[in-house]
Coordinates of C-alpha atoms and ligand atoms in Angstrom, one line a residue:
M1 CA 69.9 1.8 -24.5
E2 CA 68.6 0.6 -21.2
N3 CA 64.8 1.4 -20.3
Y4 CA 62.4 2.1 -17.8
I5 CA 59.1 -0.1 -17.7
L6 CA 56.6 2.7 -17.1
N7 CA 53.0 1.6 -14.8
D8 CA 51.4 1.5 -17.4
G9 CA 53.1 -1.3 -19.7
F10 CA 54.9 1.0 -22.2
A11 CA 59.7 1.5 -22.0
I12 CA 60.6 4.2 -21.2
P13 CA 65.1 5.1 -22.2
K14 CA 66.3 5.6 -19.2
V15 CA 68.0 8.8 -20.0
G16 CA 66.1 11.4 -22.6
L17 CA 67.6 14.6 -24.0
G18 CA 66.1 18.4 -22.3
T19 CA 65.2 21.0 -25.4
Y20 CA 64.8 23.8 -23.5
G21 CA 66.8 26.4 -24.9
L22 CA 66.6 24.7 -28.6
R23 CA 65.4 26.6 -31.1
G24 CA 64.8 27.2 -34.2
E25 CA 66.2 24.7 -37.8
L26 CA 69.9 24.3 -35.2
G27 CA 67.7 23.8 -32.7
V28 CA 67.2 21.0 -35.5
R29 CA 70.1 19.9 -35.9
Q30 CA 71.2 19.8 -32.5
I31 CA 67.7 17.1 -32.0
E32 CA 69.5 15.1 -34.7
T33 CA 72.7 14.6 -33.5
A34 CA 71.1 13.4 -30.5
I35 CA 69.2 10.7 -32.2
Q36 CA 72.4 10.0 -33.7
S37 CA 74.5 9.2 -31.3
G38 CA 71.4 7.2 -29.1
Y39 CA 69.4 8.9 -28.1
R40 CA 65.4 8.5 -27.8
L41 CA 63.3 10.4 -25.5
I42 CA 63.3 13.9 -25.8
D43 CA 61.7 16.3 -23.5
S44 CA 59.7 19.5 -25.1
A45 CA 57.4 21.7 -23.6
Y46 CA 54.5 23.6 -24.8
N47 CA 55.7 26.6 -23.2
Y48 CA 60.0 26.3 -24.6
E49 CA 57.3 26.4 -28.3
N50 CA 60.0 24.5 -29.8
E51 CA 57.7 21.1 -30.5
G52 CA 58.2 21.9 -34.1
I53 CA 61.9 21.9 -33.9
V54 CA 61.8 18.5 -32.1
G55 CA 58.7 17.4 -34.1
K56 CA 60.8 17.8 -37.8
A57 CA 64.2 16.6 -35.9
I58 CA 62.2 13.1 -35.7
R59 CA 60.6 13.5 -38.2
N60 CA 63.5 13.6 -40.1
S61 CA 66.3 11.3 -38.2
G62 CA 65.7 8.2 -40.3
V63 CA 64.3 6.5 -36.7
S64 CA 61.1 4.7 -37.0
R65 CA 58.8 6.7 -34.8
D66 CA 57.8 3.8 -32.4
Q67 CA 61.4 3.6 -31.9
I68 CA 61.7 7.5 -30.1
T69 CA 59.3 8.4 -27.0
L70 CA 58.7 12.3 -26.8
T71 CA 57.5 14.3 -23.8
S72 CA 55.2 17.4 -24.3
K73 CA 54.3 19.3 -21.3
L74 CA 51.0 21.4 -20.3
P75 CA 51.1 25.1 -19.7
G76 CA 49.1 26.0 -16.4
R77 CA 47.1 28.7 -18.4
Y78 CA 45.3 26.0 -19.4
H79 CA 44.4 23.3 -17.3
E80 CA 40.6 23.9 -17.1
Y81 CA 39.2 21.1 -19.3
D82 CA 38.9 22.9 -22.8
K83 CA 41.4 24.9 -22.4
A84 CA 44.2 21.5 -22.4
M85 CA 42.3 18.8 -25.0
I86 CA 42.8 21.9 -27.5
A87 CA 46.3 22.9 -26.3
I88 CA 47.2 18.9 -27.0
Q89 CA 45.6 19.0 -30.3
E90 CA 47.9 22.2 -30.3
S91 CA 51.6 20.3 -29.4
I92 CA 50.3 17.3 -31.0
A93 CA 49.6 19.2 -34.9
R94 CA 52.6 21.6 -34.3
T95 CA 55.5 18.2 -33.8
G96 CA 53.3 17.3 -37.7
L97 CA 53.5 14.1 -35.6
D98 CA 50.3 11.7 -34.7
Y99 CA 50.6 11.8 -31.1
I100 CA 52.9 12.4 -28.4
D101 CA 54.0 9.4 -26.0
L102 CA 54.3 10.8 -22.7
Y103 CA 52.2 14.6 -22.2
L104 CA 52.6 15.9 -18.7
I105 CA 51.3 18.1 -16.8
H106 CA 54.4 20.7 -16.0
W107 CA 53.5 22.6 -13.1
P108 CA 50.7 21.7 -10.1
N109 CA 49.5 26.1 -9.9
P110 CA 48.4 25.4 -6.7
K111 CA 46.7 28.3 -6.4
E112 CA 44.4 28.3 -8.7
D113 CA 43.9 24.7 -8.2
K114 CA 42.9 23.7 -11.5
Y115 CA 44.8 20.7 -11.6
V116 CA 43.0 18.4 -11.2
E117 CA 40.7 19.1 -14.6
A118 CA 44.0 19.6 -16.1
W119 CA 44.7 15.6 -15.7
Q120 CA 40.8 14.2 -16.1
A121 CA 42.5 16.1 -19.8
L122 CA 45.7 14.0 -20.0
I123 CA 43.2 11.5 -19.4
N124 CA 40.8 11.9 -22.0
A125 CA 43.5 12.8 -24.0
Q126 CA 44.8 9.1 -24.0
K127 CA 42.1 7.5 -24.7
L128 CA 41.9 8.8 -27.6
G129 CA 44.9 8.1 -28.4
L130 CA 46.5 11.3 -28.8
V131 CA 48.4 10.9 -26.1
R132 CA 50.2 7.0 -25.2
S133 CA 51.4 7.6 -21.2
I134 CA 50.4 10.3 -19.1
G135 CA 52.2 11.4 -16.1
T136 CA 52.6 14.6 -14.2
S137 CA 56.1 17.1 -14.0
N138 CA 57.0 19.3 -10.1
F139 CA 53.9 17.3 -8.5
L140 CA 54.7 17.0 -4.4
P141 CA 53.2 14.1 -3.8
E142 CA 50.1 15.4 -1.8
H143 CA 49.4 16.4 -5.5
I144 CA 49.3 13.1 -7.1
D145 CA 46.6 12.5 -3.6
R146 CA 44.5 14.3 -4.1
L147 CA 45.0 13.7 -9.0
E148 CA 45.0 9.4 -6.9
K149 CA 41.9 10.1 -5.3
E150 CA 39.5 12.3 -7.2
T151 CA 40.2 10.2 -10.3
G152 CA 42.0 7.5 -9.9
V153 CA 44.9 7.4 -12.6
L154 CA 48.1 7.2 -11.0
P155 CA 51.0 9.4 -13.5
A156 CA 53.7 7.5 -15.6
V157 CA 55.8 9.2 -14.6
N158 CA 56.5 12.6 -12.9
Q159 CA 59.2 15.3 -13.2
V160 CA 61.1 17.0 -10.5
E161 CA 64.3 18.8 -9.7
T162 CA 66.9 16.9 -9.2
H163 CA 70.8 17.1 -9.1
P164 CA 73.3 16.3 -5.7
N165 CA 73.0 20.1 -4.5
F166 CA 69.5 19.0 -3.7
N167 CA 68.5 14.9 -4.5
Q168 CA 64.6 14.2 -4.0
E169 CA 64.5 10.9 -1.8
A170 CA 61.2 11.2 0.2
Q171 CA 59.9 12.7 -3.2
R172 CA 61.6 8.9 -4.9
E173 CA 60.1 7.4 -2.9
Y174 CA 57.0 8.0 -2.7
D175 CA 56.5 8.0 -6.7
A176 CA 57.9 4.4 -6.7
S177 CA 55.7 3.4 -3.7
K178 CA 52.7 4.9 -6.3
G179 CA 55.0 2.7 -9.6
I180 CA 55.6 5.8 -10.6
I181 CA 59.1 6.8 -12.3
T182 CA 61.0 10.5 -11.3
E183 CA 62.7 12.0 -14.3
A184 CA 65.1 14.1 -12.7
W185 CA 65.1 17.8 -14.7
S186 CA 68.6 19.9 -13.9
P187 CA 69.8 16.2 -13.6
I188 CA 74.2 18.1 -13.8
G189 CA 72.9 21.7 -12.1
R190 CA 72.7 23.6 -16.0
A191 CA 76.3 21.8 -15.3
T192 CA 77.3 25.3 -12.5
D193 CA 79.8 23.5 -9.9
M194 CA 79.6 20.7 -9.8
M195 CA 82.8 20.0 -12.2
S196 CA 84.7 22.1 -9.2
N197 CA 83.5 20.1 -6.3
D198 CA 86.6 17.9 -5.2
L199 CA 84.5 14.7 -4.2
I200 CA 82.7 14.5 -7.4
T201 CA 85.8 15.1 -9.2
E202 CA 87.4 11.9 -7.1
I203 CA 85.3 9.5 -8.0
A204 CA 85.1 11.1 -12.1
Q205 CA 89.1 10.1 -11.8
A206 CA 88.9 6.3 -10.2
H207 CA 86.3 5.6 -13.2
N208 CA 88.5 7.4 -16.1
K209 CA 84.3 9.1 -16.7
T210 CA 83.9 13.1 -16.1
A211 CA 81.4 14.6 -13.9
Y212 CA 79.0 15.4 -14.9
Q213 CA 78.9 12.0 -16.4
V214 CA 79.5 10.9 -13.0
I215 CA 76.3 12.9 -11.2
L216 CA 74.5 10.9 -14.6
R217 CA 75.3 7.7 -13.1
W218 CA 74.0 8.3 -9.8
H219 CA 70.9 9.1 -10.6
I220 CA 70.3 6.2 -13.4
Q221 CA 71.8 3.9 -9.7
R222 CA 68.8 5.4 -7.3
G223 CA 66.2 5.0 -9.9
F224 CA 65.7 8.4 -11.3
L225 CA 65.7 9.5 -15.9
P226 CA 67.7 12.1 -16.6
I227 CA 67.8 14.8 -19.1
P228 CA 70.6 16.6 -19.8
K229 CA 70.0 19.2 -22.2
S230 CA 72.8 19.6 -24.2
G231 CA 72.9 21.1 -28.1
N232 CA 77.1 20.1 -28.3
Y233 CA 77.8 16.5 -30.1
Q234 CA 80.3 15.4 -28.0
R235 CA 78.4 16.0 -25.2
Q236 CA 75.5 14.5 -26.3
R237 CA 77.4 11.8 -26.5
Q238 CA 79.3 12.1 -23.2
N239 CA 75.9 12.0 -21.6
I240 CA 75.1 9.0 -22.6
D241 CA 78.1 7.1 -22.1
I242 CA 77.2 5.8 -18.7
F243 CA 76.5 2.3 -19.2
D244 CA 79.7 0.9 -18.4
F245 CA 81.1 1.1 -15.1
N246 CA 79.0 1.3 -11.7
L247 CA 80.0 3.3 -8.8
S248 CA 80.0 1.7 -5.2
E249 CA 77.4 2.1 -3.1
G250 CA 79.7 4.1 -0.8
E251 CA 80.0 6.6 -3.4
V252 CA 76.3 6.9 -4.1
A253 CA 76.2 7.3 -1.1
K254 CA 78.8 10.5 -0.3
I255 CA 77.1 12.3 -3.2
N256 CA 73.8 12.0 -1.9
S257 CA 75.2 13.3 0.9
M258 CA 76.3 17.0 -1.7
S259 CA 72.3 17.3 -0.6
H260 CA 70.7 20.5 1.3
E261 CA 67.4 22.5 1.7
D262 CA 67.7 25.4 -0.2
G263 CA 70.1 23.3 -2.7
R264 CA 66.4 23.7 -5.0
Q265 CA 67.1 26.0 -8.3
K266 CA 65.9 30.0 -7.3
D267 CA 61.7 30.9 -5.9
Q268 CA 61.8 27.0 -7.5
N269 CA 59.9 24.8 -5.5
P270 CA 56.2 24.0 -6.8
A271 CA 54.3 24.2 -3.3
E272 CA 54.8 28.2 -4.1
Y273 CA 56.0 28.8 -8.1
Q274 CA 53.6 29.4 -10.5
E275 CA 54.1 28.9 -14.5
F276 CA 52.0 29.9 -16.5
Ligands
NDP301 N1 59.1 20.2 -15.8 C1 60.0 20.9 -15.5 O1 59.8 22.5 -14.9 C2 62.4 20.6 -16.2 C3 62.2 20.6 -16.6 N2 63.4 21.4 -17.4 C4 64.4 20.0 -18.3 O2 64.8 18.9 -18.5 C5 66.3 20.0 -19.7 C6 67.4 19.9 -18.9 O3 67.6 20.5 -17.8 P1 68.6 22.0 -17.9 O4 67.4 23.7 -17.2 O5 68.6 22.1 -19.6 O6 70.3 22.0 -16.8 P2 71.4 21.0 -17.2 O7 71.2 20.4 -15.5 O8 70.4 19.4 -18.3 O9 71.9 20.8 -18.2 C7 72.3 21.8 -19.1 C8 73.5 23.3 -19.6 O10 74.8 22.3 -18.9 C9 75.6 22.2 -20.4 N3 76.3 20.6 -20.3 C10 75.9 20.0 -20.7 N4 76.9 18.7 -20.5 C11 77.3 18.8 -20.2 C12 78.8 18.6 -20.7 N5 78.6 17.3 -20.4 N6 79.8 18.7 -20.0 C13 79.8 20.0 -19.7 N7 78.4 21.5 -19.6 C14 77.3 19.5 -19.6 C15 74.4 22.6 -21.0 O11 75.6 23.6 -21.8 P3 75.8 22.6 -23.3 O12 73.8 22.7 -23.8 O13 76.1 24.0 -24.3 O14 75.8 21.9 -23.8 C16 73.1 23.4 -20.3 O15 74.5 24.7 -21.0 C17 66.0 21.1 -20.0 O16 66.7 21.3 -21.6 C18 63.7 20.4 -20.1 O17 64.3 19.6 -20.5 C19 64.6 21.8 -17.1 C20 63.9 23.2 -16.5 C21 62.2 22.3 -15.7
LIG302 O1 62.6 24.7 -18.4 C1 60.9 24.8 -17.9 O2 60.2 23.3 -17.9 C2 60.4 25.5 -16.6 O3 60.0 25.2 -16.0 C3 60.9 26.9 -16.5 O4 60.5 27.6 -16.5 C4 61.7 26.3 -16.0 O5 61.8 26.4 -14.9 C5 63.1 28.6 -15.3 O6 64.7 28.0 -15.4 C6 62.6 29.2 -14.3 O7 63.1 30.4 -14.6

Protein backbone atom coordinates (compact mmCIF):
# COMPACT_ATOMS: atom_id res chain seq x y z
CA MET A 1 0.00 0.00 0.00
CA GLU A 2 1.35 3.44 -0.92
CA ASN A 3 1.33 6.21 1.71
CA TYR A 4 0.85 9.95 2.05
CA ILE A 5 2.96 11.79 4.63
CA LEU A 6 0.95 13.93 7.03
CA ASN A 7 2.01 17.40 8.19
CA ASP A 8 2.88 15.89 11.60
CA GLY A 9 5.36 13.49 9.94
CA PHE A 10 3.34 10.26 10.19
CA ALA A 11 2.64 8.10 7.14
CA ILE A 12 -0.96 7.24 6.23
CA PRO A 13 -2.15 4.72 3.59
CA LYS A 14 -3.53 6.20 0.38
CA VAL A 15 -6.77 4.18 0.69
CA GLY A 16 -8.73 3.19 3.79
CA LEU A 17 -11.77 1.10 4.69
CA GLY A 18 -15.02 2.91 5.53
CA THR A 19 -16.98 1.08 8.23
CA TYR A 20 -20.31 2.87 8.52
CA GLY A 21 -22.88 0.08 9.07
CA LEU A 22 -20.33 -2.68 9.81
CA ARG A 23 -21.30 -3.89 13.28
CA GLY A 24 -21.52 -6.95 15.50
CA GLU A 25 -19.64 -10.23 15.00
CA LEU A 26 -20.32 -10.13 11.25
CA GLY A 27 -18.66 -6.70 11.25
CA VAL A 28 -15.60 -8.12 13.04
CA ARG A 29 -15.22 -10.76 10.30
CA GLN A 30 -15.78 -8.20 7.52
CA ILE A 31 -13.09 -5.91 8.92
CA GLU A 32 -10.72 -8.85 9.44
CA THR A 33 -11.09 -9.84 5.77
CA ALA A 34 -10.29 -6.28 4.78
CA ILE A 35 -7.12 -6.26 6.88
CA GLN A 36 -6.14 -9.65 5.42
CA SER A 37 -6.68 -8.18 1.93
CA GLY A 38 -4.21 -5.39 2.67
CA TYR A 39 -6.17 -2.52 4.24
CA ARG A 40 -4.08 -0.72 6.84
CA LEU A 41 -6.32 2.34 7.44
CA ILE A 42 -9.72 1.78 9.09
CA ASP A 43 -12.24 4.62 9.45
CA SER A 44 -14.64 4.52 12.38
CA ALA A 45 -16.50 7.06 14.54
CA TYR A 46 -17.99 7.27 18.00
CA ASN A 47 -21.39 7.67 16.33
CA TYR A 48 -21.03 4.51 14.21
CA GLU A 49 -21.28 2.51 17.44
CA ASN A 50 -18.67 0.12 16.10
CA GLU A 51 -15.38 1.22 17.70
CA GLY A 52 -15.54 -1.99 19.79
CA ILE A 53 -15.77 -4.36 16.85
CA VAL A 54 -13.21 -2.41 14.84
CA GLY A 55 -10.79 -2.71 17.76
CA LYS A 56 -11.58 -6.42 18.07
CA ALA A 57 -10.88 -7.01 14.37
CA ILE A 58 -7.56 -5.16 14.65
CA ARG A 59 -6.59 -7.18 17.74
CA ASN A 60 -7.60 -10.46 16.02
CA SER A 61 -5.94 -9.67 12.71
CA GLY A 62 -2.44 -10.88 13.48
CA VAL A 63 -1.09 -7.67 11.93
CA SER A 64 1.09 -5.71 14.31
CA ARG A 65 -0.67 -2.73 15.88
CA ASP A 66 1.83 -0.20 14.58
CA GLN A 67 1.08 -1.26 10.98
CA ILE A 68 -2.56 -0.17 11.26
CA THR A 69 -3.96 3.37 11.29
CA LEU A 70 -7.26 3.57 13.14
CA THR A 71 -9.44 6.65 12.81
CA SER A 72 -12.33 7.70 15.05
CA LYS A 73 -14.35 10.88 15.32
CA LEU A 74 -15.76 13.12 18.05
CA PRO A 75 -19.56 13.62 17.93
CA GLY A 76 -21.13 17.08 18.08
CA ARG A 77 -22.69 16.51 21.50
CA TYR A 78 -19.20 16.35 23.04
CA HIS A 79 -17.62 19.54 21.70
CA GLU A 80 -17.22 21.13 25.14
CA TYR A 81 -13.63 20.64 26.32
CA ASP A 82 -14.27 18.36 29.33
CA LYS A 83 -16.83 16.26 27.47
CA ALA A 84 -14.46 15.91 24.51
CA MET A 85 -11.63 14.65 26.71
CA ILE A 86 -13.93 12.00 28.23
CA ALA A 87 -15.33 11.00 24.83
CA ILE A 88 -11.82 10.42 23.46
CA GLN A 89 -10.98 8.22 26.44
CA GLU A 90 -14.27 6.32 25.97
CA SER A 91 -13.46 5.76 22.28
CA ILE A 92 -10.05 4.33 23.17
CA ALA A 93 -11.49 2.10 25.91
CA ARG A 94 -14.07 0.66 23.53
CA THR A 95 -11.41 -0.29 20.99
CA GLY A 96 -9.47 -2.27 23.62
CA LEU A 97 -6.33 -0.63 22.24
CA ASP A 98 -3.93 1.77 23.95
CA TYR A 99 -4.37 4.69 21.58
CA ILE A 100 -6.18 5.83 18.44
CA ASP A 101 -4.01 6.87 15.50
CA LEU A 102 -6.15 9.63 14.03
CA TYR A 103 -8.97 11.43 15.83
CA LEU A 104 -11.20 13.87 13.96
CA ILE A 105 -13.92 16.34 14.91
CA HIS A 106 -16.79 14.71 13.00
CA TRP A 107 -18.74 17.85 12.02
CA PRO A 108 -18.09 21.53 12.85
CA ASN A 109 -21.72 22.16 13.95
CA PRO A 110 -21.24 25.92 13.35
CA LYS A 111 -24.57 26.88 14.96
CA GLU A 112 -23.34 25.51 18.29
CA ASP A 113 -19.96 27.16 17.63
CA LYS A 114 -17.96 24.98 20.03
CA TYR A 115 -15.58 23.37 17.54
CA VAL A 116 -12.57 25.46 18.62
CA GLU A 117 -13.06 24.19 22.17
CA ALA A 118 -13.26 20.63 20.83
CA TRP A 119 -10.05 21.25 18.87
CA GLN A 120 -8.27 22.34 22.09
CA ALA A 121 -9.25 18.97 23.58
CA LEU A 122 -7.85 17.08 20.56
CA ILE A 123 -4.60 19.09 20.81
CA ASN A 124 -4.31 18.14 24.47
CA ALA A 125 -5.21 14.49 23.81
CA GLN A 126 -2.40 14.38 21.25
CA LYS A 127 0.05 15.88 23.78
CA LEU A 128 -1.02 13.22 26.30
CA GLY A 129 -0.41 10.43 23.77
CA LEU A 130 -4.08 9.33 23.68
CA VAL A 131 -4.21 9.99 19.94
CA ARG A 132 -1.34 10.16 17.48
CA SER A 133 -2.62 12.55 14.80
CA ILE A 134 -5.55 14.96 14.90
CA GLY A 135 -7.81 16.28 12.20
CA THR A 136 -11.21 17.47 11.12
CA SER A 137 -14.11 16.21 9.09
CA ASN A 138 -16.57 18.30 7.10
CA PHE A 139 -14.64 21.49 7.89
CA LEU A 140 -14.91 24.35 5.39
CA PRO A 141 -11.96 26.76 4.89
CA GLU A 142 -13.58 29.30 7.24
CA HIS A 143 -13.66 26.70 10.06
CA ILE A 144 -10.02 25.67 9.56
CA ASP A 145 -8.94 29.33 9.38
CA ARG A 146 -10.45 29.80 12.84
CA LEU A 147 -8.68 26.76 14.27
CA GLU A 148 -5.39 28.12 12.95
CA LYS A 149 -6.03 31.66 14.20
CA GLU A 150 -7.22 30.67 17.68
CA THR A 151 -4.93 27.69 18.42
CA GLY A 152 -2.05 27.89 15.93
CA VAL A 153 -2.51 24.15 15.19
CA LEU A 154 -3.68 22.88 11.80
CA PRO A 155 -5.40 19.52 11.19
CA ALA A 156 -3.36 16.71 9.61
CA VAL A 157 -6.38 15.60 7.55
CA ASN A 158 -9.80 16.95 6.65
CA GLN A 159 -12.35 14.29 5.68
CA VAL A 160 -15.08 15.59 3.35
CA GLU A 161 -17.70 14.23 0.96
CA THR A 162 -16.04 13.74 -2.43
CA HIS A 163 -17.03 11.75 -5.51
CA PRO A 164 -17.36 12.49 -9.23
CA ASN A 165 -20.68 14.33 -8.74
CA PHE A 166 -19.06 16.59 -6.12
CA ASN A 167 -15.32 16.81 -6.74
CA GLN A 168 -14.30 19.29 -3.98
CA GLU A 169 -11.45 20.77 -6.02
CA ALA A 170 -11.59 24.13 -4.18
CA GLN A 171 -11.57 22.43 -0.77
CA ARG A 172 -8.62 20.24 -1.78
CA GLU A 173 -6.67 23.27 -3.03
CA TYR A 174 -7.33 25.07 0.25
CA ASP A 175 -6.40 21.98 2.33
CA ALA A 176 -3.21 21.45 0.29
CA SER A 177 -2.23 25.11 0.79
CA LYS A 178 -2.27 24.38 4.55
CA GLY A 179 -0.46 21.03 4.23
CA ILE A 180 -3.66 19.09 5.02
CA ILE A 181 -4.49 15.75 3.30
CA THR A 182 -8.10 15.62 2.10
CA GLU A 183 -9.87 12.32 2.78
CA ALA A 184 -12.88 11.46 0.61
CA TRP A 185 -16.00 10.08 2.30
CA SER A 186 -18.64 8.39 0.13
CA PRO A 187 -15.83 8.18 -2.46
CA ILE A 188 -17.89 6.02 -4.86
CA GLY A 189 -21.07 7.99 -4.17
CA ARG A 190 -22.53 5.07 -2.18
CA ALA A 191 -22.47 2.98 -5.39
CA THR A 192 -25.63 4.56 -6.74
CA ASP A 193 -25.53 5.75 -10.36
CA MET A 194 -21.78 5.58 -11.07
CA MET A 195 -21.72 2.16 -12.77
CA SER A 196 -24.26 3.26 -15.34
CA ASN A 197 -22.42 6.46 -16.19
CA ASP A 198 -21.25 6.13 -19.82
CA LEU A 199 -18.14 8.26 -19.39
CA ILE A 200 -16.78 6.24 -16.47
CA THR A 201 -17.78 2.91 -18.01
CA GLU A 202 -15.88 3.82 -21.18
CA ILE A 203 -12.73 4.74 -19.23
CA ALA A 204 -13.07 1.54 -17.17
CA GLN A 205 -13.26 -0.61 -20.31
CA ALA A 206 -10.15 1.09 -21.73
CA HIS A 207 -8.16 0.11 -18.60
CA ASN A 208 -9.83 -3.27 -18.04
CA LYS A 209 -10.93 -2.11 -14.58
CA THR A 210 -14.33 -1.61 -12.94
CA ALA A 211 -16.02 1.78 -12.83
CA TYR A 212 -15.40 1.97 -9.08
CA GLN A 213 -11.70 1.22 -9.49
CA VAL A 214 -11.50 4.08 -11.99
CA ILE A 215 -13.21 6.44 -9.54
CA LEU A 216 -10.91 5.41 -6.69
CA ARG A 217 -7.86 5.86 -8.93
CA TRP A 218 -9.19 9.31 -9.90
CA HIS A 219 -9.24 10.28 -6.21
CA ILE A 220 -5.63 9.23 -5.70
CA GLN A 221 -4.32 10.95 -8.82
CA ARG A 222 -5.92 14.18 -7.54
CA GLY A 223 -4.20 13.78 -4.14
CA PHE A 224 -7.27 12.63 -2.18
CA LEU A 225 -7.41 9.71 0.26
CA PRO A 226 -10.61 7.68 -0.40
CA ILE A 227 -12.17 5.45 2.28
CA PRO A 228 -14.64 3.19 0.39
CA LYS A 229 -16.86 1.04 2.60
CA SER A 230 -17.48 -2.56 1.68
CA GLY A 231 -18.41 -5.54 3.79
CA ASN A 232 -17.87 -7.85 0.83
CA TYR A 233 -14.52 -9.62 0.47
CA GLN A 234 -14.33 -9.36 -3.33
CA ARG A 235 -15.37 -5.73 -3.46
CA GLN A 236 -12.91 -4.89 -0.67
CA ARG A 237 -10.11 -6.38 -2.76
CA GLN A 238 -11.23 -4.61 -5.94
CA ASN A 239 -11.31 -1.28 -4.11
CA ILE A 240 -7.60 -1.44 -3.22
CA ASP A 241 -6.46 -3.03 -6.48
CA ILE A 242 -5.91 0.39 -8.01
CA PHE A 243 -2.16 0.86 -7.97
CA ASP A 244 -1.30 -0.87 -11.26
CA PHE A 245 -2.75 1.61 -13.74
CA ASN A 246 -2.82 5.35 -14.45
CA LEU A 247 -5.56 7.56 -15.80
CA SER A 248 -4.45 10.09 -18.39
CA GLU A 249 -4.76 13.81 -17.60
CA GLY A 250 -7.63 13.92 -20.11
CA GLU A 251 -9.47 11.10 -18.32
CA VAL A 252 -9.04 12.82 -14.94
CA ALA A 253 -10.34 16.07 -16.46
CA LYS A 254 -13.35 14.29 -17.99
CA ILE A 255 -14.33 12.81 -14.61
CA ASN A 256 -13.77 16.21 -12.97
CA SER A 257 -16.27 17.69 -15.41
CA MET A 258 -19.10 15.51 -14.00
CA SER A 259 -19.18 17.56 -10.79
CA HIS A 260 -22.01 20.00 -10.17
CA GLU A 261 -23.03 22.33 -7.36
CA ASP A 262 -25.94 20.24 -6.08
CA GLY A 263 -24.08 16.93 -6.55
CA ARG A 264 -23.51 16.34 -2.82
CA GLN A 265 -25.66 14.06 -0.65
CA LYS A 266 -28.91 15.67 0.43
CA ASP A 267 -28.71 17.91 3.54
CA GLN A 268 -24.98 17.38 4.11
CA ASN A 269 -23.71 20.93 3.69
CA PRO A 270 -21.36 21.50 6.68
CA ALA A 271 -22.34 25.19 6.79
CA GLU A 272 -25.87 24.11 7.72
CA TYR A 273 -25.88 20.48 8.84
CA GLN A 274 -25.61 19.72 12.56
CA GLU A 275 -24.78 16.22 13.78
CA PHE A 276 -24.82 15.31 17.43
N1 LIG B 1 -16.98 12.07 8.01
C1 LIG B 1 -18.24 11.91 7.64
O1 LIG B 1 -19.09 12.76 7.91
C2 LIG B 1 -18.62 10.73 6.87
C3 LIG B 1 -17.76 9.66 6.80
N2 LIG B 1 -18.09 8.52 6.12
C4 LIG B 1 -17.09 7.44 6.07
O2 LIG B 1 -16.81 7.18 4.70
C5 LIG B 1 -17.04 5.79 4.44
C6 LIG B 1 -17.42 5.57 3.00
O3 LIG B 1 -18.61 6.29 2.66
P1 LIG B 1 -20.02 5.57 2.44
O4 LIG B 1 -21.06 6.62 2.70
O5 LIG B 1 -20.07 4.33 3.22
O6 LIG B 1 -20.09 5.32 0.88
P2 LIG B 1 -19.19 4.59 -0.24
O7 LIG B 1 -19.07 5.57 -1.36
O8 LIG B 1 -17.97 4.03 0.34
O9 LIG B 1 -20.15 3.43 -0.74
C7 LIG B 1 -20.46 2.32 0.06
C8 LIG B 1 -21.49 1.46 -0.69
O10 LIG B 1 -20.93 1.00 -1.91
C9 LIG B 1 -20.97 -0.43 -1.98
N3 LIG B 1 -19.72 -0.84 -2.61
C10 LIG B 1 -18.47 -0.71 -2.11
N4 LIG B 1 -17.55 -1.11 -2.99
C11 LIG B 1 -18.23 -1.52 -4.09
C12 LIG B 1 -17.81 -2.05 -5.35
N5 LIG B 1 -16.52 -2.22 -5.63
N6 LIG B 1 -18.79 -2.37 -6.24
C13 LIG B 1 -20.09 -2.18 -5.95
N7 LIG B 1 -20.55 -1.67 -4.79
C14 LIG B 1 -19.61 -1.34 -3.85
C15 LIG B 1 -21.09 -0.89 -0.54
O11 LIG B 1 -21.79 -2.11 -0.46
P3 LIG B 1 -21.11 -3.48 0.10
O12 LIG B 1 -20.68 -3.20 1.52
O13 LIG B 1 -22.22 -4.47 0.00
O14 LIG B 1 -19.96 -3.78 -0.80
C16 LIG B 1 -21.93 0.24 0.08
O15 LIG B 1 -23.30 0.03 -0.19
C17 LIG B 1 -18.11 5.42 5.47
O16 LIG B 1 -18.29 4.02 5.60
C18 LIG B 1 -17.57 6.13 6.68
O17 LIG B 1 -16.49 5.39 7.24
C19 LIG B 1 -19.28 8.45 5.45
C20 LIG B 1 -20.21 9.47 5.51
C21 LIG B 1 -19.95 10.69 6.24
O1 LIG C 1 -21.53 8.53 8.31
C1 LIG C 1 -21.12 9.59 8.83
O2 LIG C 1 -19.95 9.75 9.19
C2 LIG C 1 -22.06 10.68 9.02
O3 LIG C 1 -21.69 11.77 9.42
C3 LIG C 1 -23.48 10.40 8.70
O4 LIG C 1 -24.33 11.16 9.49
C4 LIG C 1 -23.76 10.65 7.26
O5 LIG C 1 -23.29 11.88 6.89
C5 LIG C 1 -25.18 10.48 6.93
O6 LIG C 1 -25.49 9.64 6.17
C6 LIG C 1 -26.22 11.34 7.52
O7 LIG C 1 -27.47 10.97 7.00
